[in-house]
DNA sequence: TCTCCCCCTGCACGTTTGTTCATTCGGCTT
DNA sequence: AAGCCGAATGAACAAACGTGCAGGGGGAGA
């Protein structure tokens, strides 16, 4: 046990005594050969505990990937119906109906984080929004090694009271770490006070660079904000908006936001004043990304979700079971309406 | 057992009471949400034991797939070197050096069976040989649902003493079951007594059909026979060959066989008399398959393996660590020679 | 309608696994 | 050179898990 970890990054050659190497071998023995940890411990000349830890490490670090395939003939009726009705590939996360909203969010985020690795690959530009959903997700990401990928922040996070920036940058960093990607922060407030300031800022070259990046995204990942739900989203309790703003949103018939860009139940955004001060990407830009992953939990977000679907913002949807059910029930009756509650 | 499984193929609608459905849900909860089996039991209104069994079922039927990714920067030095030297993508199975040959075979077969599912897909013609390695493998296949695939027997299995056919057909059936594929048996002896008989047979239309199938294989899977090893392969102890045959093989400098077609250390087959009576596919035919997976365990097969590599029979190699090491050591000195023993 | 048989269930036990804790080990600073 | 700090280790405990077993429910066949 002379050279505990990575063999010789200093020396720069052989000696396969790395921790990762051991973890890899342990994983082989455990998952591919069904040995008991005990047996593996003997083969590796260490204790069972260490093997347990190695395996945890292997899982946590993405050396081991566990995926679940529906036998294509029975893709949960829900997913099937969502696909047919909304042309969106859905992943329904099973959650008991009586689960609390926090539980629900946590569990959807956990599943989403694990599912996400399928979509991430090398040489991609990955747009990431922020909010409570994204934050929960970021805490559970399954690492996956990629080269030359880039995490791009979709919308600003600064506000009046808290910096918000730390919060967002921490979140972004987690994404970056998990995929070994560069992180591009977007150091602006969530909302400008004056549209003119935004426009001025948008002409800055450094801002243009960000916007160009956003326009060439391969994947976008976002949650849904629901301004009028009982459990308000992060944006709505963080001091980003003032009472007058709310009233304006209400007047405009807004049902939700994606990356702080607001929309109505039919997906339209025209004439919503607040958007001219918001820093998130125009939906036209967003829709250029071939893959747009939306993570939703809790039926409070149902109106927001149907709106986002109507706006064509989503290609892949990760949603909890209850909400998925309501979504299908709601749209069963007629085209693209929001459900009862 | 009419309705035990799939919910209502009879009734033809709802009631998601299928066992597979439950297994799927349990797997989600367990592997994607990290719930304890206990918690899952409550959500499913059943006992922990049942959940444990559901999860076993899920794994055994391939609903859950566990795969291991080397972080591309450190692909076991061995695999790397084998790739460079032989242009073959290798999977080295870790096995302690002191393991017995049976252990070793069993463990390689287990790993191979699990790795195999990566290669199998829908609409494929899959050639399968037989032998102790393939047999062990067949017992551990991880099922994977495919459509319209076909398992094709590569070489006959009949012999003088035992039928051998049952053995082979059982093996083939397991492959077929695992992948939901049709099985095409090849009902001929392993070796004809008279080359002329073989030729006659080869003109039969039913035989031609088999040969055409073989010629259009997408994947071939085979082990390596080693006629002169201390632990003889199945072919060599099953009463397929007679003393005179052995002597002929020895005289011809044969080092191994693939699907009962024999070759020398340099991969050549010309002038090996026995081949004209053998029923396996000509190497020219075999090499038409874009993917040719070879499973090898035990250094007794090293000469056979190097020969097969020299003949260009292999695109993907699954091999135990010890043998892999010797392979690399052997070929380190010069081009493509067989190793010491 | 009755019976048989198979398969599924939940319990109870023994095994396997995760985790806490005290300890050691190496590296780095003072 | 001594000492401190974080990381890693193995022992021991507690939780989680797998499996043999007896009981029960429900179809297929008589």
XYZ file of C-alpha atoms (C1' of nucleotides) in Angstrom:
742
model
C 0.000 0.000 0.000
C 2.966 2.228 -0.628
C 1.442 4.274 -3.375
C -2.059 4.787 -2.127
C -3.771 6.555 -4.963
C -3.124 7.415 -8.561
C 0.023 5.597 -9.446
C 2.393 8.126 -10.850
C 0.817 11.262 -12.191
C 4.079 12.708 -11.093
C 6.234 9.954 -12.497
C 3.832 9.731 -15.395
C 3.895 6.006 -16.088
C 2.688 2.502 -15.090
C 2.155 0.960 -11.644
C -1.574 0.264 -11.738
C -2.113 0.901 -8.062
C -4.823 3.493 -8.462
C -7.953 3.564 -6.400
C -10.020 3.776 -9.514
C -8.337 0.706 -10.874
C -9.219 -1.225 -7.768
C -12.753 0.037 -7.898
C -13.010 -1.068 -11.481
C -11.764 -4.493 -10.669
C -14.039 -4.794 -7.681
C -16.961 -3.754 -9.836
C -16.102 -6.393 -12.387
C -15.958 -9.049 -9.751
C -19.106 -7.910 -8.030
C -21.415 -7.027 -10.858
C -20.130 -9.203 -13.644
C -19.046 -12.247 -11.704
C -21.410 -12.140 -8.763
C -18.683 -12.616 -6.188
C -19.445 -11.617 -2.633
C -17.639 -8.601 -1.254
C -15.927 -10.927 1.086
C -14.450 -12.941 -1.727
C -13.418 -9.787 -3.512
C -11.680 -8.573 -0.388
C -9.503 -11.636 -0.449
C -8.637 -11.191 -4.100
C -7.688 -7.602 -3.510
C -5.939 -8.277 -0.210
C -8.013 -5.846 1.754
C -10.980 -5.812 4.105
C -14.628 -6.291 3.246
C -15.336 -2.762 4.363
C -12.887 -1.378 1.919
C -14.494 -3.316 -0.862
C -17.866 -1.967 0.128
C -16.397 1.481 -0.073
C -14.716 0.789 -3.370
C -18.010 -0.278 -4.838
C -19.752 2.791 -3.513
C -17.032 4.798 -5.119
C -17.453 2.930 -8.370
C -21.163 3.624 -8.440
C -20.897 7.204 -7.299
C -18.266 7.992 -9.827
C -20.066 6.437 -12.736
C -17.747 3.493 -13.307
C -20.793 1.334 -12.872
C -23.916 2.254 -14.719
C -27.251 0.725 -13.903
C -29.977 1.251 -16.437
C -33.507 0.035 -16.765
C -35.116 -0.977 -20.014
C -38.818 -1.381 -20.412
C -39.402 -4.369 -22.604
C -40.415 -2.297 -25.562
C -43.810 -3.914 -25.703
C -45.030 -2.409 -22.475
C -43.695 1.082 -22.137
C -45.791 2.269 -19.256
C -49.128 3.226 -20.676
C -48.529 6.733 -19.424
C -45.305 7.209 -21.314
C -46.929 5.831 -24.388
C -49.850 8.197 -24.190
C -47.710 11.208 -23.502
C -45.666 10.335 -26.534
C -48.750 10.112 -28.698
C -50.430 13.222 -27.439
C -47.477 15.538 -27.087
C -44.765 13.992 -29.206
C -42.482 13.975 -26.255
C -40.477 11.058 -24.963
C -41.467 10.720 -21.337
C -39.871 9.076 -18.335
C -42.419 8.587 -15.629
C -40.929 8.382 -12.158
C -42.966 6.168 -9.881
C -43.838 7.976 -6.674
C -46.594 7.009 -4.268
C -49.556 9.321 -4.399
C -49.360 10.171 -0.751
C -45.782 11.365 -0.932
C -45.135 14.924 0.147
C -44.082 17.494 -2.393
C -40.548 17.586 -1.055
C -40.216 13.832 -1.234
C -41.639 13.891 -4.667
C -39.229 16.514 -5.853
C -36.295 14.734 -4.300
C -37.199 11.436 -5.890
C -37.841 12.842 -9.311
C -34.583 14.738 -9.149
C -32.712 11.605 -8.135
C -34.158 9.599 -10.991
C -33.641 12.438 -13.398
C -30.021 12.770 -12.435
C -29.444 9.131 -13.164
C -31.360 9.158 -16.403
C -29.540 12.254 -17.531
C -26.278 10.483 -18.166
C -27.845 8.828 -21.188
C -28.187 12.185 -22.838
C -24.836 13.670 -22.057
C -21.919 13.036 -24.336
C -18.624 14.451 -25.464
C -18.314 17.604 -27.549
C -21.652 18.932 -26.462
C -22.842 22.289 -25.340
C -25.219 21.755 -22.474
C -27.547 24.479 -21.352
C -28.576 24.399 -17.722
C -31.202 26.487 -15.969
C -31.540 26.807 -12.238
C -34.249 26.493 -9.631
C -35.192 24.084 -6.909
C -35.602 21.191 -9.287
C -32.290 21.710 -10.990
C -30.632 22.206 -7.650
C -31.912 18.926 -6.282
C -30.844 17.246 -9.447
C -27.370 18.692 -9.319
C -26.845 17.053 -5.975
C -27.312 13.588 -7.381
C -25.693 13.618 -10.780
C -24.076 10.370 -11.830
C -20.687 11.362 -13.159
C -19.827 10.482 -16.701
C -16.524 11.284 -18.295
C -16.746 13.409 -21.410
C -14.285 15.428 -23.426
C -14.646 18.920 -24.604
C -18.146 19.516 -23.350
C -19.391 22.741 -21.961
C -22.020 23.675 -19.424
C -23.753 26.921 -20.230
C -25.890 28.835 -17.801
C -29.203 29.654 -19.434
C -30.351 32.588 -17.360
C -28.967 35.031 -14.855
C -29.358 34.436 -11.172
C -28.566 37.672 -9.416
C -31.266 39.474 -7.476
C -31.819 42.270 -5.015
C -31.528 40.598 -1.692
C -29.295 37.538 -1.947
C -26.596 37.183 -4.499
C -28.189 34.086 -5.949
C -25.046 33.864 -7.940
C -23.328 31.615 -5.484
C -26.330 29.367 -5.490
C -26.347 29.125 -9.252
C -22.618 28.778 -9.637
C -22.537 25.970 -7.134
C -25.231 24.250 -9.113
C -23.401 24.750 -12.378
C -20.179 23.589 -10.878
C -21.778 20.312 -9.875
C -22.853 19.735 -13.434
C -19.413 20.601 -14.657
C -17.728 18.294 -12.193
C -20.013 15.402 -12.959
C -19.277 15.507 -16.664
C -15.801 16.916 -16.640
C -17.051 19.879 -18.608
C -16.095 23.518 -18.687
C -18.599 25.824 -17.056
C -19.748 29.076 -18.547
C -21.438 31.274 -16.036
C -23.806 34.002 -17.012
C -23.102 36.775 -14.520
C -26.234 38.853 -14.821
C -29.249 39.362 -12.601
C -32.278 37.200 -13.221
C -34.225 40.290 -14.226
C -32.954 43.670 -15.200
C -34.796 46.664 -13.818
C -34.850 48.400 -17.129
C -35.258 46.693 -20.496
C -32.871 49.199 -21.941
C -30.118 48.031 -19.655
C -30.677 44.524 -20.823
C -30.493 45.545 -24.423
C -27.323 47.420 -23.804
C -25.872 44.482 -22.027
C -26.947 42.180 -24.799
C -24.794 44.177 -27.160
C -21.692 43.591 -25.108
C -19.303 41.230 -26.748
C -18.943 39.031 -23.695
C -22.703 38.675 -23.539
C -22.867 37.926 -27.236
C -20.475 35.086 -26.684
C -22.838 33.595 -24.127
C -25.801 34.045 -26.393
C -23.972 32.391 -29.249
C -23.191 29.479 -27.013
C -26.821 29.197 -26.036
C -27.843 29.295 -29.670
C -25.654 26.309 -30.426
C -26.706 24.128 -27.526
C -26.996 20.423 -28.082
C -28.889 19.743 -24.894
C -30.921 21.972 -22.639
C -31.999 20.998 -19.153
C -34.590 22.895 -17.194
C -37.433 22.694 -14.730
C -40.642 24.613 -14.788
C -41.524 27.600 -12.681
C -45.085 27.960 -11.526
C -45.743 31.472 -10.278
C -49.164 30.870 -8.834
C -48.774 27.503 -7.210
C -49.192 26.970 -3.497
C -45.589 25.866 -3.332
C -43.864 28.641 -5.207
C -40.733 27.920 -7.166
C -37.394 29.280 -6.203
C -37.704 32.325 -8.414
C -40.843 33.372 -6.671
C -39.632 33.215 -3.145
C -36.095 34.356 -3.611
C -36.853 38.005 -3.927
C -36.478 38.158 -7.645
C -39.894 39.586 -8.288
C -41.996 42.267 -6.660
C -45.688 42.437 -6.023
C -46.257 44.558 -9.091
C -44.523 41.978 -11.213
C -46.832 39.275 -9.945
C -49.847 41.290 -10.735
C -48.582 41.885 -14.227
C -47.960 38.186 -14.721
C -51.416 37.409 -13.462
C -52.929 39.944 -15.814
C -51.029 38.497 -18.732
C -52.390 35.028 -18.020
C -48.976 33.536 -17.353
C -48.969 29.901 -16.241
C -45.271 29.260 -15.865
C -41.706 29.979 -16.881
C -38.754 28.179 -18.311
C -35.425 29.706 -17.404
C -37.266 32.854 -16.238
C -39.031 33.318 -19.552
C -42.772 33.393 -19.013
C -45.549 31.959 -21.156
C -49.295 31.450 -21.245
C -51.284 28.250 -21.277
C -51.126 28.110 -25.064
C -47.383 28.524 -25.027
C -47.385 32.083 -26.278
C -45.036 34.712 -24.891
C -45.862 37.786 -26.931
C -46.681 40.868 -24.971
C -45.571 39.553 -21.611
C -43.779 42.616 -20.371
C -41.545 40.952 -17.833
C -39.827 38.916 -20.509
C -38.175 41.982 -21.904
C -36.329 42.320 -18.625
C -35.623 38.611 -18.175
C -32.308 37.041 -19.023
C -33.352 33.575 -20.153
C -33.136 32.517 -23.788
C -35.883 33.362 -26.183
C -37.908 30.238 -26.918
C -36.887 30.441 -30.530
C -33.291 30.040 -29.423
C -34.116 27.355 -26.932
C -35.930 25.307 -29.520
C -32.810 25.140 -31.635
C -31.361 22.651 -29.201
C -32.102 19.207 -30.573
C -32.614 17.804 -27.112
C -34.563 19.688 -24.494
C -35.021 17.906 -21.226
C -37.664 19.085 -18.838
C -37.861 17.866 -15.260
C -41.144 18.341 -13.453
C -42.469 17.230 -10.129
C -45.732 17.990 -8.430
C -49.074 18.690 -9.965
C -48.849 22.311 -8.973
C -46.716 22.567 -12.069
C -49.239 20.966 -14.326
C -50.494 24.170 -15.920
C -46.926 25.258 -16.418
C -46.068 21.930 -17.931
C -48.930 21.910 -20.412
C -47.958 25.412 -21.424
C -44.356 24.382 -22.001
C -45.532 21.446 -24.045
C -47.796 23.694 -26.063
C -44.838 25.951 -26.691
C -42.897 22.985 -28.031
C -40.107 23.519 -25.550
C -39.714 19.908 -24.572
C -38.362 16.863 -26.335
C -37.786 14.723 -23.265
C -39.868 14.888 -20.157
C -39.037 13.477 -16.749
C -42.076 13.684 -14.538
C -43.578 12.096 -11.469
C -46.308 9.589 -11.866
C -49.161 11.586 -10.371
C -48.477 14.589 -12.538
C -48.075 12.415 -15.594
C -51.445 10.872 -14.917
C -53.139 14.219 -14.604
C -51.426 15.401 -17.720
C -52.866 12.545 -19.687
C -56.278 12.847 -18.123
C -56.305 16.544 -18.777
C -55.405 16.311 -22.429
C -57.594 13.292 -22.988
C -60.706 15.406 -23.217
C -59.526 17.986 -25.674
C -56.378 19.163 -27.358
C -53.937 20.993 -25.127
C -55.780 22.382 -22.157
C -54.610 22.668 -18.621
C -56.176 20.234 -16.202
C -58.714 20.969 -13.535
C -56.635 21.936 -10.543
C -50.466 -20.163 -15.477
C -52.618 -18.359 -17.935
C -52.710 -14.912 -16.474
C -49.830 -15.186 -14.081
C -47.645 -12.831 -16.007
C -48.546 -10.239 -18.630
C -51.576 -8.412 -17.390
C -54.368 -8.943 -19.795
C -53.311 -10.286 -23.150
C -56.577 -12.135 -22.933
C -58.744 -9.255 -21.789
C -56.645 -6.927 -23.881
C -56.818 -3.832 -21.691
C -55.681 -2.115 -18.498
C -55.149 -3.560 -15.025
C -51.402 -3.269 -14.794
C -51.102 -6.331 -12.627
C -48.252 -7.886 -14.534
C -45.335 -9.292 -12.688
C -43.004 -7.624 -15.106
C -44.674 -4.321 -14.478
C -44.109 -4.676 -10.783
C -40.557 -5.722 -11.342
C -40.003 -2.678 -13.474
C -41.419 -0.403 -10.868
C -39.440 -2.059 -8.118
C -36.298 -1.682 -10.178
C -36.996 2.007 -10.679
C -37.457 2.509 -6.998
C -34.459 0.461 -6.040
C -31.860 1.390 -8.596
C -32.951 4.855 -9.594
C -34.292 6.144 -6.309
C -32.208 4.174 -3.835
C -35.186 3.102 -1.765
C -34.741 0.140 0.506
C -36.566 -3.035 -0.400
C -38.552 -2.546 2.707
C -39.827 0.805 1.571
C -40.593 -0.576 -1.855
C -42.565 -3.377 -0.276
C -44.811 -0.831 1.325
C -45.337 1.062 -1.893
C -46.220 -2.115 -3.692
C -48.281 -3.503 -0.819
C -46.313 -6.680 -0.553
C -43.554 -8.211 1.549
C -39.854 -7.475 1.457
C -39.184 -10.971 0.267
C -41.379 -10.503 -2.724
C -39.575 -7.339 -3.590
C -36.283 -9.121 -3.303
C -37.610 -11.712 -5.692
C -38.996 -9.113 -8.034
C -35.618 -7.486 -8.236
C -33.930 -10.806 -8.893
C -36.425 -11.327 -11.626
C -35.739 -7.896 -13.024
C -32.034 -8.528 -13.148
C -32.362 -12.052 -14.462
C -34.644 -10.999 -17.275
C -32.562 -8.084 -18.319
C -34.960 -5.367 -17.218
C -32.042 -4.032 -15.287
C -28.721 -3.760 -16.998
C -25.548 -3.143 -15.108
C -22.574 -2.123 -17.160
C -19.071 -1.062 -16.347
C -17.219 1.672 -18.149
C -13.513 2.129 -17.866
C -12.823 5.821 -17.764
C -11.494 5.954 -21.269
C -8.153 7.227 -20.102
C -7.187 4.059 -18.340
C -8.452 1.131 -20.329
C -6.608 -1.661 -18.635
C -3.149 -1.613 -20.069
C -3.704 -5.156 -21.240
C -6.759 -4.317 -23.306
C -4.922 -1.381 -24.760
C -1.939 -3.463 -25.771
C -4.026 -6.223 -27.242
C -5.845 -3.642 -29.297
C -2.593 -2.238 -30.595
C -0.926 -5.513 -31.342
C -3.819 -7.491 -32.747
C -6.386 -4.912 -33.711
C -8.923 -6.627 -31.570
C -11.107 -5.038 -28.955
C -10.456 -6.999 -25.785
C -12.343 -7.466 -22.553
C -10.057 -8.780 -19.894
C -11.835 -10.668 -17.148
C -10.105 -10.353 -13.801
C -9.443 -13.757 -12.283
C -6.960 -14.508 -9.535
C -3.920 -16.337 -10.781
C -4.404 -19.225 -8.437
C -7.911 -19.993 -9.624
C -8.531 -23.447 -10.994
C -9.261 -23.923 -14.662
C -12.900 -24.698 -13.975
C -13.337 -21.604 -11.856
C -11.624 -19.591 -14.469
C -13.827 -20.905 -17.226
C -16.934 -20.348 -15.186
C -16.007 -16.791 -14.359
C -15.019 -15.863 -17.853
C -18.226 -17.378 -19.174
C -20.277 -15.446 -16.661
C -18.653 -12.171 -17.546
C -18.857 -12.940 -21.228
C -22.544 -13.704 -20.991
C -23.177 -10.342 -19.418
C -20.985 -8.469 -21.815
C -22.598 -10.185 -24.745
C -25.856 -8.319 -24.475
C -24.086 -5.213 -25.724
C -23.486 -6.878 -29.026
C -26.848 -8.451 -29.612
C -29.568 -6.477 -31.284
C -32.716 -6.809 -33.338
C -32.743 -8.050 -36.917
C -29.480 -9.865 -36.558
C -28.295 -13.253 -37.602
C -26.186 -14.620 -34.796
C -23.877 -17.536 -35.358
C -23.174 -19.697 -32.356
C -20.653 -22.489 -32.012
C -20.629 -25.014 -29.223
C -18.150 -26.420 -26.744
C -17.525 -26.190 -23.037
C -17.000 -22.450 -23.120
C -20.136 -21.741 -25.081
C -22.050 -24.110 -22.887
C -20.997 -22.387 -19.694
C -21.838 -19.090 -21.279
C -25.261 -20.209 -22.357
C -26.137 -20.936 -18.777
C -25.640 -17.324 -17.731
C -26.971 -15.252 -20.587
C -28.589 -11.992 -19.583
C -31.823 -11.882 -21.535
C -32.400 -9.010 -23.889
C -35.515 -8.596 -25.926
C -34.945 -8.421 -29.667
C -37.173 -8.706 -32.691
C -36.612 -10.785 -35.697
C -33.223 -12.124 -34.761
C -32.005 -15.558 -35.506
C -29.575 -17.907 -33.837
C -27.689 -20.052 -36.301
C -25.710 -23.096 -35.349
C -22.248 -22.837 -36.832
C -21.199 -26.455 -36.903
C -22.728 -29.893 -36.524
C -22.665 -31.648 -33.202
C -23.498 -35.257 -33.869
C -20.931 -37.924 -33.171
C -20.511 -41.651 -32.888
C -21.129 -42.311 -29.271
C -23.417 -39.684 -27.797
C -25.915 -37.805 -29.822
C -24.261 -34.512 -28.961
C -27.252 -33.044 -30.691
C -29.224 -32.693 -27.525
C -26.290 -30.991 -25.897
C -25.973 -28.529 -28.723
C -29.657 -27.931 -29.152
C -30.052 -27.185 -25.467
C -27.244 -24.701 -25.753
C -28.754 -23.068 -28.798
C -32.153 -22.959 -27.200
C -30.749 -21.013 -24.280
C -29.378 -18.421 -26.633
C -32.675 -18.277 -28.442
C -34.631 -17.892 -25.238
C -32.391 -15.193 -23.900
C -32.792 -13.016 -26.944
C -36.220 -14.050 -28.092
C -34.705 -15.248 -31.331
C -35.554 -18.073 -33.669
C -33.128 -20.963 -33.566
C -31.749 -22.657 -36.626
C -30.219 -25.976 -35.812
C -27.691 -27.619 -38.026
C -28.517 -31.315 -37.816
C -25.339 -32.883 -39.041
C -22.509 -34.711 -37.337
C -19.495 -32.698 -36.266
C -17.393 -34.595 -38.761
C -18.481 -36.671 -41.712
C -16.653 -39.931 -42.239
C -16.276 -39.296 -45.929
C -15.638 -35.916 -47.505
C -17.792 -36.965 -50.402
C -20.784 -37.340 -48.120
C -20.238 -33.862 -46.863
C -20.074 -32.484 -50.343
C -23.249 -34.268 -51.278
C -24.927 -32.963 -48.215
C -23.695 -29.491 -48.893
C -25.582 -29.570 -52.181
C -28.854 -30.275 -50.466
C -31.163 -27.337 -50.516
C -31.854 -27.417 -46.795
C -28.133 -27.353 -46.146
C -27.678 -24.533 -48.591
C -30.166 -22.535 -46.651
C -28.080 -22.959 -43.508
C -24.912 -22.016 -45.315
C -26.549 -18.936 -46.730
C -27.596 -17.942 -43.258
C -24.063 -18.418 -42.010
C -22.755 -16.326 -44.838
C -24.957 -13.438 -43.833
C -24.205 -13.491 -40.118
C -23.996 -10.208 -38.277
C -22.395 -11.659 -35.179
C -20.492 -14.856 -34.565
C -19.744 -16.214 -31.131
C -17.283 -18.984 -30.496
C -14.675 -20.404 -28.178
C -11.416 -21.970 -29.123
C -10.627 -25.652 -29.200
C -7.181 -26.742 -28.160
C -6.504 -30.296 -29.269
C -3.250 -30.789 -27.456
C -3.880 -29.081 -24.152
C -3.802 -30.905 -20.852
C -7.450 -30.044 -20.374
C -8.898 -31.063 -23.679
C -11.857 -29.211 -25.100
C -15.237 -30.764 -25.453
C -14.638 -31.861 -29.019
C -11.665 -33.811 -27.999
C -13.167 -35.780 -25.213
C -16.611 -36.325 -26.604
C -15.708 -39.068 -28.962
C -15.767 -36.938 -32.048
C -12.279 -37.793 -33.148
C -10.253 -40.967 -33.315
C -6.637 -41.607 -32.585
C -5.728 -41.448 -36.243
C -7.344 -38.064 -36.518
C -5.258 -36.730 -33.679
C -2.114 -37.949 -35.251
C -3.045 -36.269 -38.474
C -3.729 -33.017 -36.677
C -0.413 -33.264 -34.903
C 1.372 -33.896 -38.175
C -0.310 -30.904 -39.763
C 0.893 -28.624 -36.966
C -2.606 -27.767 -35.843
C -2.837 -25.547 -32.758
C -6.569 -25.139 -32.385
C -9.997 -24.996 -33.943
C -12.870 -22.616 -34.227
C -16.221 -24.302 -34.734
C -14.392 -27.535 -35.570
C -12.343 -25.961 -38.309
C -8.652 -26.446 -37.609
C -5.757 -24.095 -38.183
C -2.024 -23.728 -37.629
C -0.135 -21.217 -35.542
C 0.038 -18.824 -38.463
C -3.699 -19.064 -38.997
C -3.475 -21.128 -42.154
C -5.865 -24.004 -42.856
C -4.792 -25.203 -46.263
C -4.059 -28.878 -46.525
C -5.476 -29.852 -43.164
C -7.264 -32.994 -44.183
C -9.770 -33.135 -41.378
C -11.310 -29.847 -42.402
C -12.721 -31.400 -45.518
C -14.843 -33.590 -43.301
C -15.702 -30.908 -40.744
C -18.985 -29.043 -40.764
C -17.956 -25.656 -39.449
C -17.882 -22.596 -41.675
C -14.900 -21.889 -43.863
C -12.909 -19.021 -42.369
C -13.619 -16.971 -45.451
C -17.300 -17.214 -44.627
C -16.766 -16.621 -40.952
C -14.811 -13.453 -41.595
C -17.741 -11.959 -43.449
C -19.487 -11.428 -40.136
C -18.733 -7.863 -39.067
C -18.550 -8.865 -35.424
C -16.777 -11.998 -34.338
C -16.654 -12.586 -30.634
C -14.199 -15.052 -29.217
C -14.336 -16.242 -25.625
C -11.221 -17.804 -24.196
C -10.215 -18.969 -20.778
C -7.095 -20.708 -19.603
C -3.619 -20.419 -20.963
C -3.801 -23.888 -22.396
C -5.659 -22.175 -25.184
C -3.005 -19.582 -25.759
C -1.523 -21.205 -28.876
C -5.003 -21.677 -30.236
C -5.824 -18.080 -29.503
C -2.763 -16.659 -31.192
C -3.532 -18.808 -34.202
C -7.085 -17.541 -34.355
C -5.841 -13.984 -34.084
C -3.332 -14.615 -36.846
C -6.159 -15.944 -38.980
C -8.060 -12.725 -38.393
C -11.051 -14.568 -37.015
C -11.629 -12.279 -34.085
C -12.931 -8.752 -33.738
C -13.832 -8.899 -30.060
C -12.015 -10.971 -27.511
C -13.167 -11.892 -24.045
C -10.348 -13.476 -22.143
C -9.158 -14.102 -18.628
C -6.484 -11.946 -17.169
C -3.724 -14.533 -16.947
C -4.108 -15.587 -20.544
C -4.318 -12.001 -21.682
C -1.083 -11.263 -19.920
C 0.697 -14.163 -21.551
C -0.715 -13.166 -24.881
C 0.807 -9.755 -24.596
C 4.089 -11.045 -23.230
C 4.282 -13.596 -26.006
C 3.691 -11.170 -28.804
C 5.808 -8.489 -27.230
C 8.986 -10.064 -28.527
C 8.050 -10.429 -32.134
C 5.073 -10.156 -34.431
C 2.571 -12.959 -34.069
C 4.227 -15.993 -32.543
C 2.772 -18.444 -30.136
C 4.051 -18.212 -26.607
C 6.331 -20.623 -24.836
C 3.968 -23.340 -23.648
C -68.374 -29.431 -8.742
C -64.404 -31.323 -6.725
C -59.531 -32.171 -6.742
C -54.938 -31.722 -7.835
C -51.106 -29.160 -8.793
C -48.446 -25.280 -9.422
C -47.091 -20.999 -8.204
C -47.101 -17.292 -5.383
C -46.875 -15.384 -0.585
C -44.945 -14.038 3.881
C -42.265 -15.546 7.767
C -37.939 -16.630 9.905
C -33.450 -17.426 9.728
C -28.595 -16.930 8.217
C -25.822 -14.217 5.256
C -24.277 -10.178 3.152
C -23.710 -5.321 3.160
C -23.347 -0.379 4.910
C -21.571 2.524 8.411
C -19.545 4.214 12.652
C -15.566 4.565 15.322
C -11.032 4.423 16.917
C -6.621 3.960 14.931
C -2.840 4.282 11.778
C -0.391 6.080 8.057
C 1.801 9.715 5.085
C 2.491 14.115 3.877
C 3.165 18.867 4.975
C 3.847 22.701 7.976
C 5.909 25.112 11.638
C 12.537 17.371 14.098
C 8.290 17.374 16.017
C 3.650 17.833 15.326
C -0.659 18.369 12.991
C -4.187 17.104 9.621
C -6.684 14.571 6.362
C -7.282 10.208 4.203
C -7.608 5.548 4.501
C -8.015 1.286 7.209
C -10.203 -2.800 9.692
C -13.201 -4.287 13.667
C -17.579 -4.353 15.271
C -22.214 -3.373 15.046
C -26.723 -2.591 12.816
C -29.286 -2.607 8.848
C -30.564 -4.716 4.656
C -30.920 -8.703 1.933
C -31.614 -13.667 0.047
C -33.710 -18.057 0.580
C -35.830 -22.487 2.509
C -40.140 -23.520 4.149
C -44.989 -24.089 5.123
C -49.371 -22.381 3.936
C -52.938 -20.693 0.667
C -55.312 -19.363 -3.652
C -56.799 -20.273 -8.191
C -56.934 -22.500 -12.580
C -57.131 -27.059 -15.472
C -58.782 -31.200 -15.705
C -61.674 -34.950 -14.079
